[in-house]
mmCIF file of C-alpha atoms and ligand atoms in Angstrom:
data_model
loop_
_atom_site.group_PDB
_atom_site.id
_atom_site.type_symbol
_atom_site.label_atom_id
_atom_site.label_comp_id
_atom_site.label_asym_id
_atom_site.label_seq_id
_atom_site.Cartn_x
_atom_site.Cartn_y
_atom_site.Cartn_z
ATOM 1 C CA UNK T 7 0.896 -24.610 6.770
ATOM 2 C CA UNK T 8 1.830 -21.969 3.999
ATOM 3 C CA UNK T 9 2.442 -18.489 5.183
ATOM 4 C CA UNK T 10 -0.432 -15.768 5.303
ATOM 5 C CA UNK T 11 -0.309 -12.218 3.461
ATOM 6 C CA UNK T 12 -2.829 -9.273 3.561
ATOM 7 C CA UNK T 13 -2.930 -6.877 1.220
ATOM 8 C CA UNK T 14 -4.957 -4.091 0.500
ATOM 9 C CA UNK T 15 -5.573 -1.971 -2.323
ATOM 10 C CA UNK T 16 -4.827 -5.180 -4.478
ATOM 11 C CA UNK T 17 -6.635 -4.628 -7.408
ATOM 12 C CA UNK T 18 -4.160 -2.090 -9.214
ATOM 13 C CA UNK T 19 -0.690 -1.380 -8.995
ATOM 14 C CA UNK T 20 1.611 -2.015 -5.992
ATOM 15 C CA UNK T 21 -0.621 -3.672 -4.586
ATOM 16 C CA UNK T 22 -1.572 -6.426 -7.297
ATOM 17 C CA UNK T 23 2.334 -7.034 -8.240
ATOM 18 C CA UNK T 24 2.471 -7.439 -4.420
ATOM 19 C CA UNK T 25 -0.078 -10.380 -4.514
ATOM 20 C CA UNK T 26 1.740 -11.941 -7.365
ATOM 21 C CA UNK T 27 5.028 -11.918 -5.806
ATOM 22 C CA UNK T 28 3.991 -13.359 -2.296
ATOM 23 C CA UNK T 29 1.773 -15.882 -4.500
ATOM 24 C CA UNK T 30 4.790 -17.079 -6.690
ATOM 25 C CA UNK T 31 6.392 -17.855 -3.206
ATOM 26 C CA UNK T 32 3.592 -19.960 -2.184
ATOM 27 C CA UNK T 33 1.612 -17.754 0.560
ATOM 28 C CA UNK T 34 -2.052 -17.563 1.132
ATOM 29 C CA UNK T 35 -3.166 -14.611 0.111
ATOM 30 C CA UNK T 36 -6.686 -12.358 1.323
ATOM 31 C CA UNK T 37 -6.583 -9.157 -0.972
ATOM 32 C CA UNK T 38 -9.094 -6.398 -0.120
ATOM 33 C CA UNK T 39 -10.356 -3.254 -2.100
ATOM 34 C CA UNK T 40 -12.980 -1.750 -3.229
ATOM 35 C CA UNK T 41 -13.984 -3.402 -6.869
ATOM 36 C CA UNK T 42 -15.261 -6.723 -6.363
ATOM 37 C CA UNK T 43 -15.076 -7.933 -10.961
ATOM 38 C CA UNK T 44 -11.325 -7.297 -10.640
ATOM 39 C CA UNK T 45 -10.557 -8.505 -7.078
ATOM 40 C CA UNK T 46 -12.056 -11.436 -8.336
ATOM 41 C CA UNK T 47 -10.346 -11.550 -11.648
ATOM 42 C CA UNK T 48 -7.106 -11.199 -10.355
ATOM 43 C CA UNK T 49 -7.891 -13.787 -7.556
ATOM 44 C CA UNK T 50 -8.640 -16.382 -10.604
ATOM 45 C CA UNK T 51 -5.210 -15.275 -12.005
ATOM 46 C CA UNK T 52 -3.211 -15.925 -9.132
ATOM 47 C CA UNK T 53 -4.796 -19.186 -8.164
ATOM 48 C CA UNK T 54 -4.113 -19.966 -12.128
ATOM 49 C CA UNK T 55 -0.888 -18.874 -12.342
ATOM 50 C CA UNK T 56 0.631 -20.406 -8.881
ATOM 51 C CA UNK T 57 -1.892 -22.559 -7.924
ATOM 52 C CA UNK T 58 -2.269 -20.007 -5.229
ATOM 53 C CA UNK T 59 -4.992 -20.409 -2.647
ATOM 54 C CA UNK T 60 -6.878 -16.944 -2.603
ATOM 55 C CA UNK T 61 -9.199 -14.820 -0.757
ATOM 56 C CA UNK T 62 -10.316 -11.889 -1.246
ATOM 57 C CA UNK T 63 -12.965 -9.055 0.940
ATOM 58 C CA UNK T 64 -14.435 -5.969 -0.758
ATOM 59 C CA UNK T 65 -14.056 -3.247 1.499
ATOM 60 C CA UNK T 66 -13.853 0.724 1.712
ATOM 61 C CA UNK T 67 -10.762 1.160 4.103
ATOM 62 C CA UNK T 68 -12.155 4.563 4.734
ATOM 63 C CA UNK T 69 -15.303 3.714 6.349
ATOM 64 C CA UNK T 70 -14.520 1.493 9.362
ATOM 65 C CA UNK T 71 -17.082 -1.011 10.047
ATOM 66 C CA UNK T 72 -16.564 -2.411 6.138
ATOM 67 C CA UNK T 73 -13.562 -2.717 7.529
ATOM 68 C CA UNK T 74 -14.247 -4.552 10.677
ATOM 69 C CA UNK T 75 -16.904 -6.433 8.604
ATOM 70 C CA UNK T 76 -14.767 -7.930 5.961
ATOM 71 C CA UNK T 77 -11.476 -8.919 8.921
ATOM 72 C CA UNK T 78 -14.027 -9.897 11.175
ATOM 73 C CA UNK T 79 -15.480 -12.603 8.773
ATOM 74 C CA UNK T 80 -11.908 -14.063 8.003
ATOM 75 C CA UNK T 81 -12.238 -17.381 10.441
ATOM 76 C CA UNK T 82 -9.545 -18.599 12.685
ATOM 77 C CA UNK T 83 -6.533 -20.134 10.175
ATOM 78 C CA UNK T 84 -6.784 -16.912 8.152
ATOM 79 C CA UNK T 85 -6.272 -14.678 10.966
ATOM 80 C CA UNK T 86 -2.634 -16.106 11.373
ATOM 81 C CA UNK T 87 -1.381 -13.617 9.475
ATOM 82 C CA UNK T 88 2.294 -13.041 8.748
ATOM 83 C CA UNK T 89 2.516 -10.428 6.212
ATOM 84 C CA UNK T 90 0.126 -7.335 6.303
ATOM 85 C CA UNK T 91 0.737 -4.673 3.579
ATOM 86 C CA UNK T 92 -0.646 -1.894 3.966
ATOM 87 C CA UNK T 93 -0.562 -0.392 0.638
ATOM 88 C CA UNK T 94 -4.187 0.887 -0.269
ATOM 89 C CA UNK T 95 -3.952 4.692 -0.720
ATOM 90 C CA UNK T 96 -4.315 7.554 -3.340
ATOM 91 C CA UNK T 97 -3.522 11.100 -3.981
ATOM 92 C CA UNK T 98 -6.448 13.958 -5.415
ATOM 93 C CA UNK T 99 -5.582 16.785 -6.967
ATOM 94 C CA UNK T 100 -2.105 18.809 -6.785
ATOM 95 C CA UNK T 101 -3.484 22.440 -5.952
ATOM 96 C CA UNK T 102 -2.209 25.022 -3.515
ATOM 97 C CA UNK T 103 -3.586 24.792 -0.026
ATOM 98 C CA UNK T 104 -5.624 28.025 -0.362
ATOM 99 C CA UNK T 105 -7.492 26.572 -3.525
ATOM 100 C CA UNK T 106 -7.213 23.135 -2.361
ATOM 101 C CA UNK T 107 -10.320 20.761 -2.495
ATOM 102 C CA UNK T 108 -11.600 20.010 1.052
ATOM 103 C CA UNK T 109 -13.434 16.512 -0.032
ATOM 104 C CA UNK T 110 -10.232 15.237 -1.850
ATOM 105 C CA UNK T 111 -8.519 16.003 1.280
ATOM 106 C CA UNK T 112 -10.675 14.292 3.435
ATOM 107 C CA UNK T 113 -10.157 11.190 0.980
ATOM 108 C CA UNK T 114 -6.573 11.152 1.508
ATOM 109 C CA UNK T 115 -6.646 11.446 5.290
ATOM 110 C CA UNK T 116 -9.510 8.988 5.343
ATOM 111 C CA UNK T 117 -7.626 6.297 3.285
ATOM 112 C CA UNK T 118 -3.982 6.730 3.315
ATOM 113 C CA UNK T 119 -4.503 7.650 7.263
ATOM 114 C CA UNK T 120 -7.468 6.602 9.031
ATOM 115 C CA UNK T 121 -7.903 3.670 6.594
ATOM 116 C CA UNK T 122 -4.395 1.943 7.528
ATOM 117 C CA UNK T 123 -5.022 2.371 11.101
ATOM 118 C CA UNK T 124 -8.666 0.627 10.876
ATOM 119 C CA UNK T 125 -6.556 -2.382 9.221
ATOM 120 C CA UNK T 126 -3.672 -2.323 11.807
ATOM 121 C CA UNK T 127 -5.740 -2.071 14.232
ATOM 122 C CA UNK T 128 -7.205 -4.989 13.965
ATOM 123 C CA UNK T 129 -4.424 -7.158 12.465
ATOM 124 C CA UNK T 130 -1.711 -6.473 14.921
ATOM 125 C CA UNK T 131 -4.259 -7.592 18.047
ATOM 126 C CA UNK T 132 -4.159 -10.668 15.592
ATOM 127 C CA UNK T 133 0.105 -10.451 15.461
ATOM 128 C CA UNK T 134 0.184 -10.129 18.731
ATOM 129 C CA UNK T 135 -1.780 -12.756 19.619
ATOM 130 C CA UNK T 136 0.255 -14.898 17.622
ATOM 131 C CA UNK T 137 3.563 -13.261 18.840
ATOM 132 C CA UNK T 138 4.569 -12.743 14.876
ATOM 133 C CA UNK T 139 3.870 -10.634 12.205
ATOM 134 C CA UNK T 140 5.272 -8.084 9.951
ATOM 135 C CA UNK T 141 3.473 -5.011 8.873
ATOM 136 C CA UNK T 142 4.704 -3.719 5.790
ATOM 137 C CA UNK T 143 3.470 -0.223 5.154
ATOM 138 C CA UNK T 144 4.167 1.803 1.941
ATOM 139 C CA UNK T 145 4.844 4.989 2.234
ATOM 140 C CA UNK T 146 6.070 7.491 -0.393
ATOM 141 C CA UNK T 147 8.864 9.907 -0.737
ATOM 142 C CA UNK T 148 6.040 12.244 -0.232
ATOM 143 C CA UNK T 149 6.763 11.260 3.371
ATOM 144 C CA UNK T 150 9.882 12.201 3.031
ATOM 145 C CA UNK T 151 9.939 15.374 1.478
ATOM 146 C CA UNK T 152 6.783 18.018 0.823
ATOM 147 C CA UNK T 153 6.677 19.364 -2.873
ATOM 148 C CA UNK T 154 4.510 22.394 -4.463
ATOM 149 C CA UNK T 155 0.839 21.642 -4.199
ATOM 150 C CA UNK T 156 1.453 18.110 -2.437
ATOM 151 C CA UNK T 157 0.547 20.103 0.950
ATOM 152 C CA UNK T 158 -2.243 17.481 2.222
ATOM 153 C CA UNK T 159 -0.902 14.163 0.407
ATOM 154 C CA UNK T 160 2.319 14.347 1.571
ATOM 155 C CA UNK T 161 0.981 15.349 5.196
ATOM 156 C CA UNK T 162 -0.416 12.097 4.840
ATOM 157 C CA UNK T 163 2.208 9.848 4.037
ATOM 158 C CA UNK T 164 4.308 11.658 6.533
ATOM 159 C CA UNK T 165 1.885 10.386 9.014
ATOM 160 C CA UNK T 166 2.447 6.763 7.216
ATOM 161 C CA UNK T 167 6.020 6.992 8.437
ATOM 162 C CA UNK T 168 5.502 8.450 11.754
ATOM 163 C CA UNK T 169 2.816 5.399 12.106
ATOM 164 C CA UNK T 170 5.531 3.145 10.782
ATOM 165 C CA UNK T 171 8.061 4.043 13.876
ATOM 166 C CA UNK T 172 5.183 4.508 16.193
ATOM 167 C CA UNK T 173 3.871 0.806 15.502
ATOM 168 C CA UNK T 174 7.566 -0.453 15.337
ATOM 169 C CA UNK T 175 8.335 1.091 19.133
ATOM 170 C CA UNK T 176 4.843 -0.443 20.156
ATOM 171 C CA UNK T 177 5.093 -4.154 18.684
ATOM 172 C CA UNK T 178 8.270 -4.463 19.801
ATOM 173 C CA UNK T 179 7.548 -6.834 22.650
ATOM 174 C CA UNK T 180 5.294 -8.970 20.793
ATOM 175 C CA UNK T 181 8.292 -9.719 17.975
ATOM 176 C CA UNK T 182 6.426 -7.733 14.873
ATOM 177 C CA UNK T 183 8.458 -6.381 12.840
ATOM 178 C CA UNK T 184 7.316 -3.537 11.206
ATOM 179 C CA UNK T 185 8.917 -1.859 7.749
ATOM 180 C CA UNK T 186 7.833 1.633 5.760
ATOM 181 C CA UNK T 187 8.833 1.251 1.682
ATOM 182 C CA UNK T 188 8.905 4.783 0.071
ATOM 183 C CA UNK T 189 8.601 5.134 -3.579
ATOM 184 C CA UNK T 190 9.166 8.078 -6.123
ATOM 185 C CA UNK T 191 7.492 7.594 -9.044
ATOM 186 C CA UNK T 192 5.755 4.756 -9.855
ATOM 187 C CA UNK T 193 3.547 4.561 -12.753
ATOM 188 C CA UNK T 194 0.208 2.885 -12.660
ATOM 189 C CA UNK T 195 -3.165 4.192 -11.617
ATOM 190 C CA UNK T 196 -1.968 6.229 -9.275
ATOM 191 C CA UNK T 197 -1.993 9.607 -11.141
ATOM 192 C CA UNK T 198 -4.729 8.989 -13.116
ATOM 193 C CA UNK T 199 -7.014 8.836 -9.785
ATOM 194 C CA UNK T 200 -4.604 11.969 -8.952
ATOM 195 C CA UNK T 201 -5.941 13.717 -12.110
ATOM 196 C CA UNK T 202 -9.720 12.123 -11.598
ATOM 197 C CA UNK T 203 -9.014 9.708 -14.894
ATOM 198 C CA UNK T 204 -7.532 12.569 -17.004
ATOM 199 C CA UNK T 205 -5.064 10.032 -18.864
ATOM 200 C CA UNK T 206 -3.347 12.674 -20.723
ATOM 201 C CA UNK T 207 -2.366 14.882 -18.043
ATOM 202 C CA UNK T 208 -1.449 11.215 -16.146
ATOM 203 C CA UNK T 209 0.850 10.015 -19.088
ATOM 204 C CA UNK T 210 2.566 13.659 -18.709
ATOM 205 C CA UNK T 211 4.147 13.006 -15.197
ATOM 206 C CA UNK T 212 6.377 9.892 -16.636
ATOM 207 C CA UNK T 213 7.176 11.301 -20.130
ATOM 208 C CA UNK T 214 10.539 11.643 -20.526
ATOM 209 C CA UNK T 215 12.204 9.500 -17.617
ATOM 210 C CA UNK T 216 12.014 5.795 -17.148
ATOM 211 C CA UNK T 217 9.606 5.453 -13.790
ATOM 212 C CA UNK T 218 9.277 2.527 -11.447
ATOM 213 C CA UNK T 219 7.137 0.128 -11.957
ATOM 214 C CA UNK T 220 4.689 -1.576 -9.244
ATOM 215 C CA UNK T 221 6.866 -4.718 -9.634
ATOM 216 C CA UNK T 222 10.036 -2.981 -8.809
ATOM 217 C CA UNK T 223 8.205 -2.064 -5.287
ATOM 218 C CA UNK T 224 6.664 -5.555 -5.023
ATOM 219 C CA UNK T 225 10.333 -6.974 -5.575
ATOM 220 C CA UNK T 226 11.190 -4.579 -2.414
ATOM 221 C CA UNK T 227 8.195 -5.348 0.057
ATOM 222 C CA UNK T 228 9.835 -9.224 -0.922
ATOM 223 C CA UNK T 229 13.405 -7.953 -0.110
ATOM 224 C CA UNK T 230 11.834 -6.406 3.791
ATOM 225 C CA UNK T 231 9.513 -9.859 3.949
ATOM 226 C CA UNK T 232 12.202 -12.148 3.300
ATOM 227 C CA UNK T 233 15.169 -11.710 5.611
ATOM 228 C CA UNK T 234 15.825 -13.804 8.479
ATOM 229 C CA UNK T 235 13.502 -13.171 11.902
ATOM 230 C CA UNK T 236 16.281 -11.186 13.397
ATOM 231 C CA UNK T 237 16.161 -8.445 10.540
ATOM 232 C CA UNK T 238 14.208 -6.055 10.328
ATOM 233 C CA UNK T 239 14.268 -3.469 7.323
ATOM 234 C CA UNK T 240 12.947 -0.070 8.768
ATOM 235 C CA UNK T 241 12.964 1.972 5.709
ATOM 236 C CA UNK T 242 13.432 2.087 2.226
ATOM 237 C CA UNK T 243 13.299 4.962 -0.221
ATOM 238 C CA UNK T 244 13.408 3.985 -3.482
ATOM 239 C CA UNK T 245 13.487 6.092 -6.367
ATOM 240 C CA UNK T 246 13.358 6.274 -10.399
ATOM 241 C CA UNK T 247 17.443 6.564 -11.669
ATOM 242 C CA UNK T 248 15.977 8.903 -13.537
ATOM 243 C CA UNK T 249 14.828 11.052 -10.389
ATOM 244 C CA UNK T 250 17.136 12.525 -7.306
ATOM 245 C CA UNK T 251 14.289 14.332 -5.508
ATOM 246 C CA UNK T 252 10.134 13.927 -5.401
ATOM 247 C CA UNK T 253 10.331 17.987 -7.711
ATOM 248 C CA UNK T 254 13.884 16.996 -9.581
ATOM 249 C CA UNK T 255 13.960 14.770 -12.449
ATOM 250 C CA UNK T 256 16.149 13.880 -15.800
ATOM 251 C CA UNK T 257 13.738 14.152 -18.798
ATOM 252 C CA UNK T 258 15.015 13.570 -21.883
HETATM 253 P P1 LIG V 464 -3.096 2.472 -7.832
HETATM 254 O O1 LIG V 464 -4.089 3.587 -8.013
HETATM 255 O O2 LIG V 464 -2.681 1.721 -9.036
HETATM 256 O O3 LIG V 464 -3.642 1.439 -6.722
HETATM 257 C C1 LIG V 464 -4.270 1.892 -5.555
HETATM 258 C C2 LIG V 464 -4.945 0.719 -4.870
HETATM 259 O O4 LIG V 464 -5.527 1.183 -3.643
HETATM 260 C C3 LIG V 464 -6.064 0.129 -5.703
HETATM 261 O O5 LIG V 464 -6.010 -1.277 -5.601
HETATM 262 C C4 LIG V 464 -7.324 0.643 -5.027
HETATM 263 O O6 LIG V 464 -8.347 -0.334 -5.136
HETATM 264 C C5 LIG V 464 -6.869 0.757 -3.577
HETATM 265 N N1 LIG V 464 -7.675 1.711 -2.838
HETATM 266 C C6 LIG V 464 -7.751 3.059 -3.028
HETATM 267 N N2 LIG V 464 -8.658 3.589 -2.189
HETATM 268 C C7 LIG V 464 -9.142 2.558 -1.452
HETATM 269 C C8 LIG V 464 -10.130 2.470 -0.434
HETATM 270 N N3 LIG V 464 -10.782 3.561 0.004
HETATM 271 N N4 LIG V 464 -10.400 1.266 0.106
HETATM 272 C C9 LIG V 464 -9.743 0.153 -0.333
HETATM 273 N N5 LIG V 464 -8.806 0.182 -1.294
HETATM 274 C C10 LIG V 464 -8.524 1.370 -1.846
HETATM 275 O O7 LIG V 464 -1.848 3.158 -7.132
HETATM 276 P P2 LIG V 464 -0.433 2.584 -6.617
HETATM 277 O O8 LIG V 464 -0.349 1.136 -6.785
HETATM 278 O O9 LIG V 464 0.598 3.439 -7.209
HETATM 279 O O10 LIG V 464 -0.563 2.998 -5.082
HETATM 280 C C11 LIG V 464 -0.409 2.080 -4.025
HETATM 281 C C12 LIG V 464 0.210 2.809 -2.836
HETATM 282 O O11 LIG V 464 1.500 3.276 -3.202
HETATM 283 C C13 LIG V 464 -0.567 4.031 -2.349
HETATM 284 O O12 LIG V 464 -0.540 4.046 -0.944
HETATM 285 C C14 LIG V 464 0.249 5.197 -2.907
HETATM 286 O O13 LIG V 464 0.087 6.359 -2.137
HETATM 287 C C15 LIG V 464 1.642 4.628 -2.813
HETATM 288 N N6 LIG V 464 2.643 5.259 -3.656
HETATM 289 C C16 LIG V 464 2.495 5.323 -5.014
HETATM 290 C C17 LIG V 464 3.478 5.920 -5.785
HETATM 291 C C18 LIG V 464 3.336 6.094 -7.257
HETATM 292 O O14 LIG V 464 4.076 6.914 -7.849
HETATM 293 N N7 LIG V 464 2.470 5.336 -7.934
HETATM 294 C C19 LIG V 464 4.707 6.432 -5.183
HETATM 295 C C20 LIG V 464 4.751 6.319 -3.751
HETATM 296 C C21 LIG V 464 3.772 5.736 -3.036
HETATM 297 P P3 LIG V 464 -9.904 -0.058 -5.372
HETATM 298 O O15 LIG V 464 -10.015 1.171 -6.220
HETATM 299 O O16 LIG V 464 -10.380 -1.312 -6.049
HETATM 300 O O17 LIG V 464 -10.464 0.089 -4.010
HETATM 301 C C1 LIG V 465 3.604 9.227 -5.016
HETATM 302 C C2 LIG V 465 4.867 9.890 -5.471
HETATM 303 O O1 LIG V 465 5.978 12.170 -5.880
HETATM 304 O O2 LIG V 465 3.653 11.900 -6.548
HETATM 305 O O3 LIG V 465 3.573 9.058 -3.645
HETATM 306 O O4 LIG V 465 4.237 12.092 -4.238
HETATM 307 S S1 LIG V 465 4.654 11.595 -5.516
#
């Protein structure tokens, strides 16, 4: 029986690299987002590519009974679940916290907060059940650090790694091991849904400096999935060469 992985926020990304790395090594996959045309594109790809056997749910992690809808209809076999990564999540805007937008705020708390508990919630009942599991959550080095105008994001993925230890402390007895990845910059859709699809101001953030890109992470959620039982990677912070802090970087 080929091992299970659930990802979400596979359509872009993290997220899709993810999917192709855990398909090249012969898992199952269920990918969930939001856009159905390129969930199911890149479902066709996979099962092209590595003769991968793919499913995928269209869900809004934010509102929690799509959520509980689209696990809840996964049947028996697919709720053996090994790998869960939690990687769906965004950032809106980059303004100070007195002129900050209150409804992109509530997006990032909904999604990059509420939205991976609604997931682990239900999938490590499932672990636990099984006695196995490994959530991998990605976090961000805006976990790590706050930066100028980051105030609510970076609240966020702070809570992302306090969730990390707090789910490691509490699936302990049940064997899950649980893993936080933290990335500088990345590039792929990310800032442009930062910037609300400005592309120009998107491109600006990685001009100059060689970023990561979403396979370098994948290649590191692959790294934390693929040791033996008895290790567990906590935490990884991973940045650009190019960048020492989330504010200082090396332009040329
Ligand atoms: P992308 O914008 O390329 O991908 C984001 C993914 O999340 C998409 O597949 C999107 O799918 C999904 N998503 C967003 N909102 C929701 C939602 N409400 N419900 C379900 N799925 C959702 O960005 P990245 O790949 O860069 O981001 C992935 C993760 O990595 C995020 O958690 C981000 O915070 C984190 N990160 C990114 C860094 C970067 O520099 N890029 C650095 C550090 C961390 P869809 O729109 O189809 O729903
Ligand atoms: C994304 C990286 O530096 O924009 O999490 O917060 S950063």
């Amino acid at each position: 029986m080929p091992k299970i992985a659930l990802i979400t926020g596979a359509t872009s990304g993290i997220g899709e690299a993810c999917a192709h790395q855990f398909a090249k090594e012969g898992y199952r996959l269920i990918l969930l987002a939001r856009r159905e045309e390129r969930l199911e594109q890149i479902a066709g790809n996979l099962a092209d590519k590595y003769a991968a056997h793919v499913i995928y749910r269209v869900a809004d992690v934010r509102n929690k009974l799509q959520v509980e809808a689209a696990l809840d209809s996964l049947d028996a076999e697919d709720r053996m679940v090994d790998v869960l990564v939690n990687n769906a999540g965004l950032s809106q805007g980059l303004d100070p916290i007195d002129r900050g937008n209150t409804d992109d705020w509530e997006n990032m708390i909904d999604t990059n907060v509420k939205g991976l508990l609604y997931v682990s919630r239900i999938v490590s009942a499932w672990m636990a059940e099984n006695k196995r599991g490994h959530i991998i959550n990605i976090g961000s080095i805006a976990g790590k650090e706050v930066y100028p105008n980051g105030n609510v994001y970076c609240a966020t993925k702070h809570a992302v790694d306090a969730l990390s230890k707090g789910m490691r402390i509490d699936l302990l007895p049940h064997g899950i091991r649980v893993t936080v990845i933290q990335p500088g910059m990345v590039e792929t859709e990310f800032s442009i849904v930062r910037f609300k699809g400005d592309e120009e101001k998107a491109k600006k953030v990685y001009e100059g400096l060689e970023p990561l890109l979403a396979d370098d992470i994948a290649d590191a959620v692959w790294y934390a999935a693929s040791r033996p039982a008895h290790v567990n990677i906590n935490d990884l912070l991973i940045m650009p060469a190019a960048q020492a802090t989330a504010t200082i970087v090396n332009r040329k």
